[in-house]
Short mmCIF file of C-alpha atoms and ligand atoms in Angstrom, two decimals:
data_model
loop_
_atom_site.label_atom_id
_atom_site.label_comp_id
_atom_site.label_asym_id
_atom_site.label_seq_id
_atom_site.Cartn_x
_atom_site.Cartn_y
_atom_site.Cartn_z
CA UNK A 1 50.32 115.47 78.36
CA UNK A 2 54.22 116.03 77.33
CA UNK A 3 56.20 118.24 80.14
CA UNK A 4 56.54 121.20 77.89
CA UNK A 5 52.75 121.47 78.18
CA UNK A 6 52.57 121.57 81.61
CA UNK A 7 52.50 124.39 83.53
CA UNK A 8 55.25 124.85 86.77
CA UNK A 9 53.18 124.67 89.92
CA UNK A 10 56.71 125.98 92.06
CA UNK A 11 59.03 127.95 90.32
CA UNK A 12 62.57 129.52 91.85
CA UNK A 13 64.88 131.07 90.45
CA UNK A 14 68.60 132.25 92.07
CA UNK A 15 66.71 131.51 95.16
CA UNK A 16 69.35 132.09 98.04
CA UNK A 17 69.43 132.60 102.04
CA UNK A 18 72.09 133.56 103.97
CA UNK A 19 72.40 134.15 108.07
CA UNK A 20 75.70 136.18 108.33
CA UNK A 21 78.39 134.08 106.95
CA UNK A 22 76.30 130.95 106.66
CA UNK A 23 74.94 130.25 103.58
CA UNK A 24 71.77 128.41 104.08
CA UNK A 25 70.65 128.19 100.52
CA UNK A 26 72.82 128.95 97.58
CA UNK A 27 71.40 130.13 94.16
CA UNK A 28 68.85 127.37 93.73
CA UNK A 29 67.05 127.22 90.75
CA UNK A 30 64.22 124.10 90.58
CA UNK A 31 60.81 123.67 88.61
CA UNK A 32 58.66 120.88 90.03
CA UNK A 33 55.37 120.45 87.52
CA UNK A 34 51.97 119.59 88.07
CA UNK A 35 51.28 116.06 89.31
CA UNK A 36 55.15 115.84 90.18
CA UNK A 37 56.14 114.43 93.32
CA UNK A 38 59.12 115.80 94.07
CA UNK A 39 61.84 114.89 96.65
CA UNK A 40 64.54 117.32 98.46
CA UNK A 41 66.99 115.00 99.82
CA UNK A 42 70.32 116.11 101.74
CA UNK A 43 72.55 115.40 104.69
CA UNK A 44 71.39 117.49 107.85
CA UNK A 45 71.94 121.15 107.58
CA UNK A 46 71.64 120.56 103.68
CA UNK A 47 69.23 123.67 103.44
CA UNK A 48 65.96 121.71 102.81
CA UNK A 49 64.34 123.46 105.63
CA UNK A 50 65.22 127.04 104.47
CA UNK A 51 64.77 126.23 101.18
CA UNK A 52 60.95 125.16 102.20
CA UNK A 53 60.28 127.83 104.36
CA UNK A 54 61.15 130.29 101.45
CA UNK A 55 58.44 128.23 98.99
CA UNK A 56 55.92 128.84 101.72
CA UNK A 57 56.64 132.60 102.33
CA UNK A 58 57.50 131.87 105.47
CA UNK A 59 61.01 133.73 105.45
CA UNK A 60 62.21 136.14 102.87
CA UNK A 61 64.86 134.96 100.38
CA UNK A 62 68.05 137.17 100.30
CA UNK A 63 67.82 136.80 96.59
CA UNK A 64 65.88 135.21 93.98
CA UNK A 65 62.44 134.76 93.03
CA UNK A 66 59.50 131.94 93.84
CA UNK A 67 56.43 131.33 91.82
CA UNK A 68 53.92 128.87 93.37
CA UNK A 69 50.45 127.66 91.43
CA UNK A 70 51.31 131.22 89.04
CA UNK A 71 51.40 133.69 91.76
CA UNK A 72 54.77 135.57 92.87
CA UNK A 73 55.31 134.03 96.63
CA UNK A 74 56.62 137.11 99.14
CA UNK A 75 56.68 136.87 102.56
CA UNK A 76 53.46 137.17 104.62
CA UNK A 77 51.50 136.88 101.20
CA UNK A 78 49.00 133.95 101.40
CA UNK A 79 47.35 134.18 98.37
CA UNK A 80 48.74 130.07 97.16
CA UNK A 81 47.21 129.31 100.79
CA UNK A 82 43.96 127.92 100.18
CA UNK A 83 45.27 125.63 97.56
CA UNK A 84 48.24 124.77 99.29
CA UNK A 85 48.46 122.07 102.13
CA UNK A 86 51.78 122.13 104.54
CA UNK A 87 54.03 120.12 107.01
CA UNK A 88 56.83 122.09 108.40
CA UNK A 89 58.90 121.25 111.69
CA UNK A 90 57.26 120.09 114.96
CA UNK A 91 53.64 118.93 114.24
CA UNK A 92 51.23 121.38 116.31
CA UNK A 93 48.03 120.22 117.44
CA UNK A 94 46.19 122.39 120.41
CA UNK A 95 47.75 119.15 123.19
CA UNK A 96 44.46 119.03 125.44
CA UNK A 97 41.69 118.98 122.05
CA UNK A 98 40.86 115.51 120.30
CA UNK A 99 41.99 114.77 117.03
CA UNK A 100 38.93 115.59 116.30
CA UNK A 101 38.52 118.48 117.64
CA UNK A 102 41.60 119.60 116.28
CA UNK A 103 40.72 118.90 112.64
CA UNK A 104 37.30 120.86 113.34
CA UNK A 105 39.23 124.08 114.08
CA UNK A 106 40.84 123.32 111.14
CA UNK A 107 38.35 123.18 108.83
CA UNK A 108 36.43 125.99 110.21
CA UNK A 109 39.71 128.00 110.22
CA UNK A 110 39.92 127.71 106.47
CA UNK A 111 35.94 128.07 105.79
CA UNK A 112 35.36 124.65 104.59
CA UNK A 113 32.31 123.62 103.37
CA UNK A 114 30.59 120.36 105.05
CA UNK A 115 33.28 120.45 107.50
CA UNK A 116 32.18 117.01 109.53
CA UNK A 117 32.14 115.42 106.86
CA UNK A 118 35.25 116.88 105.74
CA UNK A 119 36.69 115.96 108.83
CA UNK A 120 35.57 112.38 108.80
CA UNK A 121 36.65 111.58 105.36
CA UNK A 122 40.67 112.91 106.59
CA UNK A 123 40.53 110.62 109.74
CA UNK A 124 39.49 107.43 107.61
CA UNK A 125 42.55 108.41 104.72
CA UNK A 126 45.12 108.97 107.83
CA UNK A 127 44.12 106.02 109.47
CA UNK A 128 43.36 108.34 112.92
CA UNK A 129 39.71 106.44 113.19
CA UNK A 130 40.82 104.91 116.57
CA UNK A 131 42.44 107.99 117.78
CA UNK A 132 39.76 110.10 116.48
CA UNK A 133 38.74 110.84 120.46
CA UNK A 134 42.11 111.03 122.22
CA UNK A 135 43.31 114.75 123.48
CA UNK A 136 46.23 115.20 120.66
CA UNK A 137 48.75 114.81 123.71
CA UNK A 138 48.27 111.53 124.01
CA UNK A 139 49.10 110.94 120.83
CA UNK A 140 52.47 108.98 119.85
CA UNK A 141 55.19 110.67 117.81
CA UNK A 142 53.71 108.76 114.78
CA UNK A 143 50.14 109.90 114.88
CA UNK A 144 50.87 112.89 115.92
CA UNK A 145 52.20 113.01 112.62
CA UNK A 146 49.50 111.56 111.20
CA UNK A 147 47.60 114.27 112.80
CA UNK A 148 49.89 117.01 111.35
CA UNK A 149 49.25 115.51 107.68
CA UNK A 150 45.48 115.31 108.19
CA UNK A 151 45.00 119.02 108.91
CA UNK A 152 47.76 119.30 105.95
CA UNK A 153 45.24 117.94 103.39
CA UNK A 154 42.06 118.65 104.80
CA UNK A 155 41.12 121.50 102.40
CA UNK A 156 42.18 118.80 99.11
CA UNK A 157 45.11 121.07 98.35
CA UNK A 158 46.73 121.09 94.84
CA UNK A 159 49.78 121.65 96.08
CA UNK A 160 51.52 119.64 99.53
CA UNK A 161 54.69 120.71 100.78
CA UNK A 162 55.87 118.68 103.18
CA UNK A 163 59.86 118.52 105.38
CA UNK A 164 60.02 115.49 106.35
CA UNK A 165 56.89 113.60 106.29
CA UNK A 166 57.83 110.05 107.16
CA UNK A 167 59.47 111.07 110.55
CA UNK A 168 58.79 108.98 113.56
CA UNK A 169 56.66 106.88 111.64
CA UNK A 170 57.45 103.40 111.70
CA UNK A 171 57.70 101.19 108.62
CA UNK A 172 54.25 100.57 108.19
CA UNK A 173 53.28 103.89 108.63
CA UNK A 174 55.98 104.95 106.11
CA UNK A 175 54.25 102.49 103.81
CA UNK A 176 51.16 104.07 104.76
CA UNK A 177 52.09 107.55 103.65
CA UNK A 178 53.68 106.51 100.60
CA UNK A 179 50.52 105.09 98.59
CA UNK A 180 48.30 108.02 100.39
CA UNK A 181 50.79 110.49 98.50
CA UNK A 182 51.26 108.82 95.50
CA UNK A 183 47.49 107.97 95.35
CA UNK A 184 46.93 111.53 95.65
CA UNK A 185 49.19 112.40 92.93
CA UNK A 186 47.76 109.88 90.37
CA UNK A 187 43.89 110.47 91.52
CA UNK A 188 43.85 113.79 91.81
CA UNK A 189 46.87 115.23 90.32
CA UNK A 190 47.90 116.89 93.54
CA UNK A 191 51.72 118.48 93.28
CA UNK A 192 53.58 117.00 96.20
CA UNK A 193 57.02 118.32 97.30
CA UNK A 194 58.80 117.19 100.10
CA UNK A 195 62.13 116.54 101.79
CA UNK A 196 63.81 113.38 103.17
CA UNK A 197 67.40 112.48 104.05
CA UNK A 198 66.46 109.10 103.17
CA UNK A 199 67.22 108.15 99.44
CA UNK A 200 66.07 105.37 99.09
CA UNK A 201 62.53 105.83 100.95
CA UNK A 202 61.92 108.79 98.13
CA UNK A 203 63.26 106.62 95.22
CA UNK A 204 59.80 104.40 95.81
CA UNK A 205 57.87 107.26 95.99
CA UNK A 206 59.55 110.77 93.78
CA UNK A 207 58.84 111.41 90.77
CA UNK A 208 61.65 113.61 90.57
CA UNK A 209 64.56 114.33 93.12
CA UNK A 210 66.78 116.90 93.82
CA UNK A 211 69.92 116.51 96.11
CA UNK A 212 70.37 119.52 98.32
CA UNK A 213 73.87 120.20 100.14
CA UNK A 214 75.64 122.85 101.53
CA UNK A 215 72.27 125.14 100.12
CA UNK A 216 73.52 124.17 96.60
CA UNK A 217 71.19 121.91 94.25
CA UNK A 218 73.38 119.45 93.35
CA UNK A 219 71.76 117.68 90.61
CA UNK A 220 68.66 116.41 89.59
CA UNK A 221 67.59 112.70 88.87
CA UNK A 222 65.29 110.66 87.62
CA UNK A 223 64.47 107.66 90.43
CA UNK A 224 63.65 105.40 86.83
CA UNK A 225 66.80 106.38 85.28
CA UNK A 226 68.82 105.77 88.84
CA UNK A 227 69.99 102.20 87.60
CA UNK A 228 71.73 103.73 84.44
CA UNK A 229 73.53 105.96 86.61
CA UNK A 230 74.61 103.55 89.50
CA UNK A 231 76.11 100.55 87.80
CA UNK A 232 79.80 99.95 87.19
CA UNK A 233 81.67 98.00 85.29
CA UNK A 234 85.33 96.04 87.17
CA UNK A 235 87.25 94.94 85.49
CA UNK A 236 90.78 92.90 86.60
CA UNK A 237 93.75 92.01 84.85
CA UNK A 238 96.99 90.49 85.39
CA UNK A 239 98.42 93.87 84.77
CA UNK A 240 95.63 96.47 85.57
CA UNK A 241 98.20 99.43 84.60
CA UNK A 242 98.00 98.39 81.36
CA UNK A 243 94.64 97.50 81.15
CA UNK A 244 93.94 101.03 81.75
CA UNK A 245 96.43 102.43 78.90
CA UNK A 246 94.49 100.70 76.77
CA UNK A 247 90.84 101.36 78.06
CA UNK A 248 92.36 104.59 77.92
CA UNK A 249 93.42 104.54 74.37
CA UNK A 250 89.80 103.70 73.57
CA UNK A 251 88.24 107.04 74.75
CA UNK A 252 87.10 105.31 78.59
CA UNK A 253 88.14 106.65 81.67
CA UNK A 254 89.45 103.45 83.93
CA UNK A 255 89.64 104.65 87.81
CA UNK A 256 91.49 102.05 90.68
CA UNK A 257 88.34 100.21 92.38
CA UNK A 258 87.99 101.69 95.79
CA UNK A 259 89.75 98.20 97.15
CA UNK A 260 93.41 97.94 96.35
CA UNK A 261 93.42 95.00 94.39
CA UNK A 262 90.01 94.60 92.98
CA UNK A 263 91.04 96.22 89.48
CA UNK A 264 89.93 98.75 87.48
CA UNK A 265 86.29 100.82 87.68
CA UNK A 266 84.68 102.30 84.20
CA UNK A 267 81.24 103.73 85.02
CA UNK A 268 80.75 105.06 81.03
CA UNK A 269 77.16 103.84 80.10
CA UNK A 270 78.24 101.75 77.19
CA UNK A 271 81.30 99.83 78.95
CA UNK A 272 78.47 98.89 81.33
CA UNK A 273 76.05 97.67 78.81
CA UNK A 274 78.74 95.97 76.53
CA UNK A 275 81.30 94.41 78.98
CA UNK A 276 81.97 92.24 75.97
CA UNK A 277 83.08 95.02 73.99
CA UNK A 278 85.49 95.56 76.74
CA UNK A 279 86.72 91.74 76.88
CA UNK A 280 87.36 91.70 73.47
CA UNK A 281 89.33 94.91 73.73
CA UNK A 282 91.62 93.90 76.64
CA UNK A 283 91.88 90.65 74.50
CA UNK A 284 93.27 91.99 71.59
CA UNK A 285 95.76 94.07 73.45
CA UNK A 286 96.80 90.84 75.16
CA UNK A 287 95.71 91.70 78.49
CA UNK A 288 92.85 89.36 79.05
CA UNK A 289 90.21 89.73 81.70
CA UNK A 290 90.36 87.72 84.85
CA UNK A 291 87.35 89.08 86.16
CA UNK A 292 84.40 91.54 84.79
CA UNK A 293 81.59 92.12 87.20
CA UNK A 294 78.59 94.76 86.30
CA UNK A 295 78.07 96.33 89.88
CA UNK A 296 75.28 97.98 91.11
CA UNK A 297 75.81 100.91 93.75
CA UNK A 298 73.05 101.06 96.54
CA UNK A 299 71.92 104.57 96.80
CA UNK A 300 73.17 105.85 100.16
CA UNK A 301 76.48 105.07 98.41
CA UNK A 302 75.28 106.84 95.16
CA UNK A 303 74.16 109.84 97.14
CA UNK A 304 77.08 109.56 99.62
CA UNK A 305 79.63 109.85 96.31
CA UNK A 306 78.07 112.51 94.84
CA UNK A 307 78.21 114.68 97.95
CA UNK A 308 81.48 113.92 98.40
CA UNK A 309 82.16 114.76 94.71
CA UNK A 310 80.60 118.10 95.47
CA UNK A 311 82.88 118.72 98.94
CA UNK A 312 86.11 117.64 96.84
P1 LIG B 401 67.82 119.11 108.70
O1 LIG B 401 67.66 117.88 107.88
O2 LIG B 401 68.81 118.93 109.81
O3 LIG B 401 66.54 119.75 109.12
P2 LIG B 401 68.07 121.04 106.58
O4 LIG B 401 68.56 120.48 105.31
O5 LIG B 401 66.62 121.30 106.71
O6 LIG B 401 68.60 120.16 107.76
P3 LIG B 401 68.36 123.82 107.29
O7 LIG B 401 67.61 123.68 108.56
O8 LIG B 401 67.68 124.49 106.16
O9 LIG B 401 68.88 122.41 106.80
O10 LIG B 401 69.72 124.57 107.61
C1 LIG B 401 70.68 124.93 106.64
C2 LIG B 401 71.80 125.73 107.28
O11 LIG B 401 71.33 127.03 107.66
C3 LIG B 401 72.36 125.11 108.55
O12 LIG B 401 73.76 125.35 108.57
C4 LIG B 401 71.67 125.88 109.64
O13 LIG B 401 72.47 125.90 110.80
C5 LIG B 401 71.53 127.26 109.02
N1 LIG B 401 70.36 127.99 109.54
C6 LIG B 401 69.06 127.65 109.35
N2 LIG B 401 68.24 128.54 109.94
C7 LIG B 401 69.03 129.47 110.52
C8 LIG B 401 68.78 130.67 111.29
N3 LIG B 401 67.54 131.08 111.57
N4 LIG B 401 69.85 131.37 111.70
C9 LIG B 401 71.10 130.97 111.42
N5 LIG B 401 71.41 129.87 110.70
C10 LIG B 401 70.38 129.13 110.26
#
């Protein structure tokens, strides 16, 4: 199916909060489709949270609009409930129940049909099958999130929203909650959307992600296309001021590498792809090459630039 054919499961439009002077979320617009998984990611205080919370109903933009699975979202309406599962702040179990106990509430809460077995089949998925027992108190920090997700997806949602999902797990358990998302996605063609502040944890996982900060959505990328957009050509010379007159000349944009020293930076897509292009250039202009390196920028410093893009 192309993406024109599918249909938005979350739409927002001009979708802003603001406390007084602080400006939580700022006019964010964002279309996540069926099947997507699709990542917030931003510094702390970004605006993920709000942002969330204004998906879910939970708060009431000061402006804009929300669509989820076709119906208009407004707070206290919880018509997109039954088909949509959540995981918001502090997981909240009732402390002195079982995990199983817990999940039976659950289940019986939202009117589910063959709940035991309902209940059963989200303790195997989550892994909770030797915790199924213990009060939820006892719980660690991990599966107690564990916990939280279970009573998330109990009712086989179409649509997950999640902040934060792989906090206080540890690696394994990150791992763990990974392929159960993304085997949800490709199985059963649940929407997923959820927030991270770690980029390179959602690049494995996202479909699509959207970088969040200071409330504003700051662009949107494509974790397959991320390689295009990260690698750099350098380029040194013996005299680098010339060597960017004449990269200049031919319609590229040389920048100083961030060390004094190291030469010149060109991040266009086809200096990258054709550093020979570029050697023969320099060449002909009679300033040689002494070194040309194709770099590749890890993603903290991708994201890290383009915030700091943003704030400049
Ligand atoms: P984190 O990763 O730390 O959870 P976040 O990206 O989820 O951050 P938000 O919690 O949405 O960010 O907060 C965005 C901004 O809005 C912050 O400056 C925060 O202090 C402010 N904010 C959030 N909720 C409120 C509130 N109820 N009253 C006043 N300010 C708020």
């Amino acid at each position: 199916m192309g993406d024109s054919e599918r249909v938005p499961t979350i739409e927002a439009a001009g979708l802003t909060k603001r406390y007084g002077e602080v400006v939580a979320v700022d006019e964010v617009g964002l279309q996540v489709a069926s099947g997507d998984i699709y990542a917030l990611v931003g510094l702390n205080g970004a605006g993920k949270t709000t942002l969330i919370r204004m998906l879910l109903g939970m708060i009431a933009p000061t402006r804009g609009t929300v669509r989820v699975l076709g119906a208009e979202v407004s707070a206290g309406d919880r018509s997109a409930w039954a088909r949509t599962g959540y995981l918001i702040d502090t997981p909240a179990a009732y402390s002195e129940l079982t995990v199983r106990e817990n999940l039976h509430l659950i289940a019986r809460l939202r009117r589910l049909p063959g709940p035991a077995a309902r209940v059963g089949e989200v303790i195997h998925r989550l892994a909770l099958t030797p915790y199924a027992d213990r009060r939820a108190r006892t719980l660690s920090m991990g599966n107690a999130q564990r916990l939280a997700l279970a009573k998330a997806l109990i009712h086989r949602p179409d649509l997950l929203i999640l902040d934060e999902p792989v906090n206080g797990l540890d690696p394994a358990g990150v791992v763990e909650i990974r392929n159960l998302l993304s085997g949800l996605a490709r199985e059963h063609g649940t929407t997923v959307l959820l927030s991270s502040h770690l980029l390179g944890e959602v690049t494995r996982l996202a479909t699509r992600i959207a970088v969040i900060h200071n409330g504003r959505l700051l662009t949107e990328i494509d974790p397959h296309r991320l390689h295009g957009q990260t690698r750099r050509l350098e380029v040194a010379t013996r005299d680098d001021a010339r060597a960017a007159r004449v990269l200049a000349e031919r319609g590229l944009s040389p920048a100083p590498a961030p060390a004094p020293g190291d030469g010149l930076v060109l991040a266009e897509e086809h200096a990258v792809e054709h550093p020979d292009r570029i050697a023969t250039a320099l060449v002909e202009a009679g300033c040689p090459p002494t070194r040309l390196v194709v770099r590749e920028e890890d993603l903290e410093q991708y994201f890290l630039r383009l915030v700091g893009q943003a704030d400049a």
